[in-house]
Short mmCIF file of C-alpha atoms in Angstrom, two decimals:
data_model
loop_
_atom_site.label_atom_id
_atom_site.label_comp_id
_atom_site.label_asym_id
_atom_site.label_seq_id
_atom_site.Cartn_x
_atom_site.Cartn_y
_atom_site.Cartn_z
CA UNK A 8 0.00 0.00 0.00
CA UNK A 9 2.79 2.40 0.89
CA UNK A 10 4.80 1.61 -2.65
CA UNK A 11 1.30 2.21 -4.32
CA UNK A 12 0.78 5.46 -2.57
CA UNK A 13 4.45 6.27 -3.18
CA UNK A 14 3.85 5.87 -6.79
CA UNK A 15 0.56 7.99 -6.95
CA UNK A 16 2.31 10.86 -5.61
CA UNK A 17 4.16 11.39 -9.00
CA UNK A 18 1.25 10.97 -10.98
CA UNK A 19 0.27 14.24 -12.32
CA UNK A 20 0.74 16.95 -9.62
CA UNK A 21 -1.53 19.07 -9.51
CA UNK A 22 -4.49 16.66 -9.98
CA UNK A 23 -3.03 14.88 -6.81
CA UNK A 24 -2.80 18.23 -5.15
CA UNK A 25 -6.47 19.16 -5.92
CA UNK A 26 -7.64 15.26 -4.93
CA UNK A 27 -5.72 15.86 -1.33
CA UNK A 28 -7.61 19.00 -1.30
CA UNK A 29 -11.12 17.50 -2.06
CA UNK A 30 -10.41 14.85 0.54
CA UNK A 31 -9.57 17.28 3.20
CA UNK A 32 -12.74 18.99 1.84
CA UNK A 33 -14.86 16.11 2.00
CA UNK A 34 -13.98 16.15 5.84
CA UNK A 35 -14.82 18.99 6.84
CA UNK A 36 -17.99 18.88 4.83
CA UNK A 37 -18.85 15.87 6.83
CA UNK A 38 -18.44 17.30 9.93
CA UNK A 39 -20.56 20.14 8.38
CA UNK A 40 -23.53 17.68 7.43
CA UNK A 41 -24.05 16.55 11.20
CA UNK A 42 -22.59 20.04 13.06
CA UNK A 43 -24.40 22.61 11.30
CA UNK A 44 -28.27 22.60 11.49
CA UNK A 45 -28.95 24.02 8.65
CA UNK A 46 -30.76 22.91 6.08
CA UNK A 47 -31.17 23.78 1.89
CA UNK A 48 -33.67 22.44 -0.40
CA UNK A 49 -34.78 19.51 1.50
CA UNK A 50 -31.33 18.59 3.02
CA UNK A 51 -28.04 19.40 5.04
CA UNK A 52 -26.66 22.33 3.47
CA UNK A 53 -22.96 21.14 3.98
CA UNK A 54 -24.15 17.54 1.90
CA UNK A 55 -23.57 19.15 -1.59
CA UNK A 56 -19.49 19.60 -1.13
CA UNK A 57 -19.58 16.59 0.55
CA UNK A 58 -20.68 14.81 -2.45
CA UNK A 59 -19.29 17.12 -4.72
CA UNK A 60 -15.12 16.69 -3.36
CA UNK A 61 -16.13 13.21 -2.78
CA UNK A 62 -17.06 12.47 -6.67
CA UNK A 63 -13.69 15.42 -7.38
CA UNK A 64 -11.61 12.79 -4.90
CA UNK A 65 -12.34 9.94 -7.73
CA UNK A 66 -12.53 11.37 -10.95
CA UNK A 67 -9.16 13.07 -10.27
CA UNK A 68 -7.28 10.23 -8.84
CA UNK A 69 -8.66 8.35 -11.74
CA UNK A 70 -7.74 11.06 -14.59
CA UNK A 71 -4.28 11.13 -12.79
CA UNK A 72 -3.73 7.27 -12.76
CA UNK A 73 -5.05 7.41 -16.55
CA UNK A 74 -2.04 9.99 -17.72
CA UNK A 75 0.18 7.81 -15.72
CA UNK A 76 -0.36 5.03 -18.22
CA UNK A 77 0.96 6.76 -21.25
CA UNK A 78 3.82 5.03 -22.62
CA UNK A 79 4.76 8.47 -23.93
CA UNK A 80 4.54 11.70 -21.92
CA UNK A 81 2.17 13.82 -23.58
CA UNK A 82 2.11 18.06 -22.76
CA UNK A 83 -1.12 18.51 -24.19
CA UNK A 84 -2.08 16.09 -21.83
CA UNK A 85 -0.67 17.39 -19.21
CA UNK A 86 -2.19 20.80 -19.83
CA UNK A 87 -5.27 19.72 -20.08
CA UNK A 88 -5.24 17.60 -16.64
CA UNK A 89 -4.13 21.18 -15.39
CA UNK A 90 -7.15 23.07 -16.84
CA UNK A 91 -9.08 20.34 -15.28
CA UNK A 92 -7.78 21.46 -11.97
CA UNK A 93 -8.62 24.99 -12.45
CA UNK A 94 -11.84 24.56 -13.44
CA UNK A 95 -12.62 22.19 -10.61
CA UNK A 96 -11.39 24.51 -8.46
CA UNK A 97 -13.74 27.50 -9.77
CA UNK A 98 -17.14 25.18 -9.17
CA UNK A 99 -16.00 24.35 -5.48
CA UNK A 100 -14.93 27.31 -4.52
CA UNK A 101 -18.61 28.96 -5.73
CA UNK A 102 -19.74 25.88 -4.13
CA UNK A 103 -18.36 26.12 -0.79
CA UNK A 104 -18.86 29.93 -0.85
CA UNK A 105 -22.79 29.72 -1.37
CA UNK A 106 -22.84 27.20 1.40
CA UNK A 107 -21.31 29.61 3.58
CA UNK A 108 -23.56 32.22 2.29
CA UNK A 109 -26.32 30.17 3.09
CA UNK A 110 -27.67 29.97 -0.29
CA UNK A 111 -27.89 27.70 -3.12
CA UNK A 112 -24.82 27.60 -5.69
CA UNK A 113 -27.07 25.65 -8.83
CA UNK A 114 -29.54 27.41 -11.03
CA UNK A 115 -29.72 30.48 -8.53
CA UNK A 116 -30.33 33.46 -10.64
CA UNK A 117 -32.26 35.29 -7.58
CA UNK A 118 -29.59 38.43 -7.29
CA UNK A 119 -26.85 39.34 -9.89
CA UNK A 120 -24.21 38.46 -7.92
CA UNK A 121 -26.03 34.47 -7.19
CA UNK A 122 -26.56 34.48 -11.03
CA UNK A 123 -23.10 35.56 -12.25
CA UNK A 124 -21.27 32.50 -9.58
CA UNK A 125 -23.69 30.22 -11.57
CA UNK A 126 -23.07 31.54 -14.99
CA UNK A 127 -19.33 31.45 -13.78
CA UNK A 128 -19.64 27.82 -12.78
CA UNK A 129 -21.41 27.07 -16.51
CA UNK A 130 -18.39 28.35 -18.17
CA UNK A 131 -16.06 26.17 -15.98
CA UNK A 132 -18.18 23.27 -16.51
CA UNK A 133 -17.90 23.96 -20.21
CA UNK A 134 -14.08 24.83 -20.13
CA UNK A 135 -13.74 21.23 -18.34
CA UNK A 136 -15.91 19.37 -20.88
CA UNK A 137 -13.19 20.81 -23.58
CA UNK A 138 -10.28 19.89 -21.80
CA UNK A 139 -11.81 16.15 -20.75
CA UNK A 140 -12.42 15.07 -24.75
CA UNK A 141 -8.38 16.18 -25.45
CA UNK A 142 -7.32 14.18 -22.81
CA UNK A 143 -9.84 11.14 -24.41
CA UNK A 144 -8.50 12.12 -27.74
CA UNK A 145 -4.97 11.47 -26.56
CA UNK A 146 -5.14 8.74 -24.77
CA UNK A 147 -6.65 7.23 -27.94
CA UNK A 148 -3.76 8.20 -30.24
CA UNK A 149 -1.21 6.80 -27.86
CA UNK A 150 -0.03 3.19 -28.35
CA UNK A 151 -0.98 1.70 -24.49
CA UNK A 152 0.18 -1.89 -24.94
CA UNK A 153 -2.57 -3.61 -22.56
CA UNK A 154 -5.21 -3.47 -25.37
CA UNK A 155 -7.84 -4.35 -22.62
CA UNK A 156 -6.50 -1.20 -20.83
CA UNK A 157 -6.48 1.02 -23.51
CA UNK A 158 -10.13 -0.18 -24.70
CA UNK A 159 -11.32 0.33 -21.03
CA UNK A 160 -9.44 4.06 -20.50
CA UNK A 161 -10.69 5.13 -24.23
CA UNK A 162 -14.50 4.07 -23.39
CA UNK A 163 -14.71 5.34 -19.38
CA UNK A 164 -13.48 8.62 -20.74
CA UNK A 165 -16.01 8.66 -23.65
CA UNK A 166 -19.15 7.45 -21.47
CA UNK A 167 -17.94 10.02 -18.97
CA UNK A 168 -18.34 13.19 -21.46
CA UNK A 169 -21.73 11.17 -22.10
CA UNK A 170 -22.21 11.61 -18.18
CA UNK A 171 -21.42 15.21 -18.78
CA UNK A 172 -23.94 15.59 -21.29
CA UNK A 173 -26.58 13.54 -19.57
CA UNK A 174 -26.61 16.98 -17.21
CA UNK A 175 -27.87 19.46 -19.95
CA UNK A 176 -31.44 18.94 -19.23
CA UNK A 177 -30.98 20.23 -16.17
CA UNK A 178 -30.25 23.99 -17.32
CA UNK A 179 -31.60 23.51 -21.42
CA UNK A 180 -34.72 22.15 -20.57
CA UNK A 181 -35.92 22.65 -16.73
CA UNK A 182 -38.39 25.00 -16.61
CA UNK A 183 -39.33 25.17 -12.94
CA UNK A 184 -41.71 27.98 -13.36
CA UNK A 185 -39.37 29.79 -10.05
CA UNK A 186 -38.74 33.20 -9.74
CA UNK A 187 -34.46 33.78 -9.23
CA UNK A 188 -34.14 29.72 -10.18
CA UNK A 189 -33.01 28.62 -13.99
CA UNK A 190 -33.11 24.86 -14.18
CA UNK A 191 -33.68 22.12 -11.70
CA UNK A 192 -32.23 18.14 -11.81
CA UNK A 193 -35.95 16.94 -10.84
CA UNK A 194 -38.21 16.11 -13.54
CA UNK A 195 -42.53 17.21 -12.69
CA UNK A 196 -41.92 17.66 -8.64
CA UNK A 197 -40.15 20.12 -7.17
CA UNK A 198 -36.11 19.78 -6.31
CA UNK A 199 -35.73 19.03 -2.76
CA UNK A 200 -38.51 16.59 -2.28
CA UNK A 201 -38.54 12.96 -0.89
CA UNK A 202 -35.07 11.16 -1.93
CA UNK A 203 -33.05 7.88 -1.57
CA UNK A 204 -30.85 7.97 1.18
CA UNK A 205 -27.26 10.26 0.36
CA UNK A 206 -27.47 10.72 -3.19
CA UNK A 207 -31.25 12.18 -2.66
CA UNK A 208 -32.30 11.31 -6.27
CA UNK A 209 -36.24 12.36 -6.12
CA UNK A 210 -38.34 9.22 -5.11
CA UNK A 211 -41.58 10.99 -5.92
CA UNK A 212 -40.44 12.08 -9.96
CA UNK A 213 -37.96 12.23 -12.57
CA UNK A 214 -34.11 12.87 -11.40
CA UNK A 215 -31.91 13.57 -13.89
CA UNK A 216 -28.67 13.61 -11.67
CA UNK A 217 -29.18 9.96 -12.30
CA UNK A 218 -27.86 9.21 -15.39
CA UNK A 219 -24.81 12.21 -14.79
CA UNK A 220 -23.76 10.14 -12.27
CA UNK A 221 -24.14 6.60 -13.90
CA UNK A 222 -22.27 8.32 -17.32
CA UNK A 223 -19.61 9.66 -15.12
CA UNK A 224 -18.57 6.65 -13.15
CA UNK A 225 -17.60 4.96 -15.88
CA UNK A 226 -14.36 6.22 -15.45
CA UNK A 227 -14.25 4.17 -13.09
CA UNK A 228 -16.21 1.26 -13.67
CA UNK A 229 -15.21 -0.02 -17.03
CA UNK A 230 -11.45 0.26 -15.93
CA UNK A 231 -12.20 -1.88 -12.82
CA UNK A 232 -14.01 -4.47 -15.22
CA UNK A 233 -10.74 -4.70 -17.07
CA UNK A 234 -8.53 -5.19 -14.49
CA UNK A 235 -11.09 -8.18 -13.55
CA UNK A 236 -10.98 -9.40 -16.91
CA UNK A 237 -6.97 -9.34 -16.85
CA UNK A 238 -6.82 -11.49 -13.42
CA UNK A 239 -9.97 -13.76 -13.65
CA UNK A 240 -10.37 -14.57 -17.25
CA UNK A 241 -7.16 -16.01 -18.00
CA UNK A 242 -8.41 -18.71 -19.82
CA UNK A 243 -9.71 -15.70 -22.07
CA UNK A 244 -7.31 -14.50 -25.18
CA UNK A 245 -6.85 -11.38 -25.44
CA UNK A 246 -9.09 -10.55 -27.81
CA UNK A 247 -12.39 -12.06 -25.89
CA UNK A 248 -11.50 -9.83 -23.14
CA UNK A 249 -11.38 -6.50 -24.92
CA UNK A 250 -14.89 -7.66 -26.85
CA UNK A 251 -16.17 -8.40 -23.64
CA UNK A 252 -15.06 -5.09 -22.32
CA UNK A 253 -16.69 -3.34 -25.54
CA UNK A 254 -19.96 -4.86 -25.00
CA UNK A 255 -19.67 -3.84 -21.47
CA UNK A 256 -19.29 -0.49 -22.12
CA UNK A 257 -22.08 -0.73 -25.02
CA UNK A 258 -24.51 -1.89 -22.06
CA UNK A 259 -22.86 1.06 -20.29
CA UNK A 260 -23.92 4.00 -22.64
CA UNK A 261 -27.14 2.66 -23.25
CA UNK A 262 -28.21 2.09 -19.28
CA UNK A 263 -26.96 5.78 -18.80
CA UNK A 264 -29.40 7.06 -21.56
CA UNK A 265 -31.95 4.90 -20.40
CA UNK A 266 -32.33 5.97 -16.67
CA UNK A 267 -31.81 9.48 -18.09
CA UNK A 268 -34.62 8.68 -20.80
CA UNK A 269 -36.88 7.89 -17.53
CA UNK A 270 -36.09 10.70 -15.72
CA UNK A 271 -37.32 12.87 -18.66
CA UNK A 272 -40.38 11.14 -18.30
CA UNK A 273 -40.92 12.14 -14.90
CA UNK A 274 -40.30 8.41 -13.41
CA UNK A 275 -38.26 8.14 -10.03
CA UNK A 276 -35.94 5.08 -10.24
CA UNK A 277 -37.27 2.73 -8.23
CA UNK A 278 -41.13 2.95 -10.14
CA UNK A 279 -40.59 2.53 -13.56
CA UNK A 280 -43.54 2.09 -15.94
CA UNK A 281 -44.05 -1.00 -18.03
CA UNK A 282 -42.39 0.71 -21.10
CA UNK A 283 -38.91 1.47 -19.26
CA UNK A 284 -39.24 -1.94 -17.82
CA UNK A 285 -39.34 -3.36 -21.20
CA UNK A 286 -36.40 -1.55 -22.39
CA UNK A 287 -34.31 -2.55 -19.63
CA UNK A 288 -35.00 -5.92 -19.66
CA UNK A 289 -34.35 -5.29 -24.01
CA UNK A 290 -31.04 -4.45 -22.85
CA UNK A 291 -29.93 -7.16 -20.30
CA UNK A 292 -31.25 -9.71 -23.11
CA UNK A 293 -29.23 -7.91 -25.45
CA UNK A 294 -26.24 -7.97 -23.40
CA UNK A 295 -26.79 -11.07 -22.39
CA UNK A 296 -26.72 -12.29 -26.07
CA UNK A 297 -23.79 -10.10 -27.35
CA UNK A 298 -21.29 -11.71 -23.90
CA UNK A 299 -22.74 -15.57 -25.12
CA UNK A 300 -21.83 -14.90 -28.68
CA UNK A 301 -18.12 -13.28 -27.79
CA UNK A 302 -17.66 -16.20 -25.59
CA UNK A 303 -18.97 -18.93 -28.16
CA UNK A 304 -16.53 -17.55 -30.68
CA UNK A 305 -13.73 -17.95 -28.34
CA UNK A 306 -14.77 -21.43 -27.96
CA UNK A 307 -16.00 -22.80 -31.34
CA UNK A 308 -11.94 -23.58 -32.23
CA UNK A 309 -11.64 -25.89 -29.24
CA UNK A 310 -14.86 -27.46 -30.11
CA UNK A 311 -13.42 -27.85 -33.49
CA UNK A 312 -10.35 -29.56 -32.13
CA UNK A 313 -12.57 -31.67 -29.32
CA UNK A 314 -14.51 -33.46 -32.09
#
């Protein structure tokens, strides 16, 4: 653990510096959640940078372990990992601020100076976005040996801009009908209604923080699949394991437009209609198919050789 940690510390810098940052963060917006009474839209006030540097803790120790596996050091890279940094920065310290404010940092438009932190934190979001597809777009031009590796960096950073995306709605097309407010990530109730437990996704309508989070994780997700691919499925070639890992993160894309397809509709999560239950169950039977067929093609040659 201590050569591992060792190592992390000369990934890229300043991403390491802002994850130590976010986990110091996290902290003290833990203590916040319980310590400070207070409470915004429905919930502690101090639970938004908690989940916030929480999510900044992964995605940035990720990105940072990502650039480490370039067989060639890239600037642009590099750079862009940096802008990354900076723009994080910008949303958590508007974040933080608000809280301390005691006022809401998301779609508040209720004074000029509320409106021109949000607009501020739109541009940053957008400024990230930019600098997240060149670091996908080198990562993809570099020659990383492990093909399952390379296949599983390449797609978490693609379904994560998709994650990106998947937000949108919540500033295009929410129209809460609220004076001062200019979007909202609940879909035909009010934001800060009845929620699951921590992440507070609406249990009464639509939530479309669900599918930004689902779409973002992937960064995470599809590498660990790899990695479980590379030690359990040894009696898997090569090539099985990165089709595997491509249907996986087919399944991926498609799960994170479908929960954000049901959020449009107003659905929570856990009461889907008949219509999103048919979809979902369209895509673990087409999953289910695509893994049987990668894994009967892997097998049909031994067959061959068995009769």
């Amino acid at each position: 653990m201590t050569t591992v940690l060792r190592r992390a510390a000369h990934w890229h810098r300043p991403l390491m510096v802002f994850v130590s940052a976010m986990a110091l963060l996290a902290v003290v917006s833990a203590v916040g959640v319980f310590a400070d009474p207070r409470i915004l839209t429905g919930v502690p006030i101090w639970l938004k940078p908690l989940k916030f540097s929480v999510s900044f803790v992964l995605y940035g120790t990720t990105l940072a372990w990502m650039l480490s596996l370039l067989p060639r050091r890239s600037r642009t890279a590099e750079r862009a990992g940096t802008v990354i940094v900076a723009m994080s920065m910008v949303e958590m310290v508007v974040i933080v601020g608000q809280v301390l404010r005691g006022t809401t940092s998301h779609y508040n438009e209720s004074t000029p100076l509320n409106a021109a932190l949000w607009q501020t934190m739109g541009a940053a979001i957008m400024v990230l976005f930019g600098a997240h597809l060149v670091i996908g777009i080198v990562v993809l031009r570099q020659p990383i040996a492990d093909r399952v590796g390379k296949y599983a960096v390449g797609l978490g950073l693609g379904l994560t801009l998709l994650g990106m995306l998947a937000a949108v709605p919540m500033v295009a097309g929410a129209d809460p009908g609220i004076e001062g407010v200019a979007g909202a990530h609940s879909v035909g109730v009010p934001d800060g209604g009845p929620g699951l437990p921590l992440v507070g996704w609406s249990t009464t309508g639509g939530d479309l923080r669900i599918g930004h989070f689902v779409g973002l994780h992937a960064l995470q997700a599809l590498p660990i699949l790899a990695i479980l691919l590379t030690r359990w499925g040894t009696r898997l070639d090569e090539r099985t394991r990165v089709r595997l890992l491509v249907v996986a993160g087919g399944a991926y894309g498609v799960l994170t437009m479908l929960v954000t397809w049901q959020a449009l509709r107003g659905q929570p999560l856990l009461r889907p209609d008949a219509l999103t239950l048919a979809a979902a169950a369209g895509l673990v039977v087409a999953t289910a198919a695509a893994i049987g067929l990668v894994v009967a093609r892997r097998r049909r040659p031994e067959l061959v050789l068995a009769a």
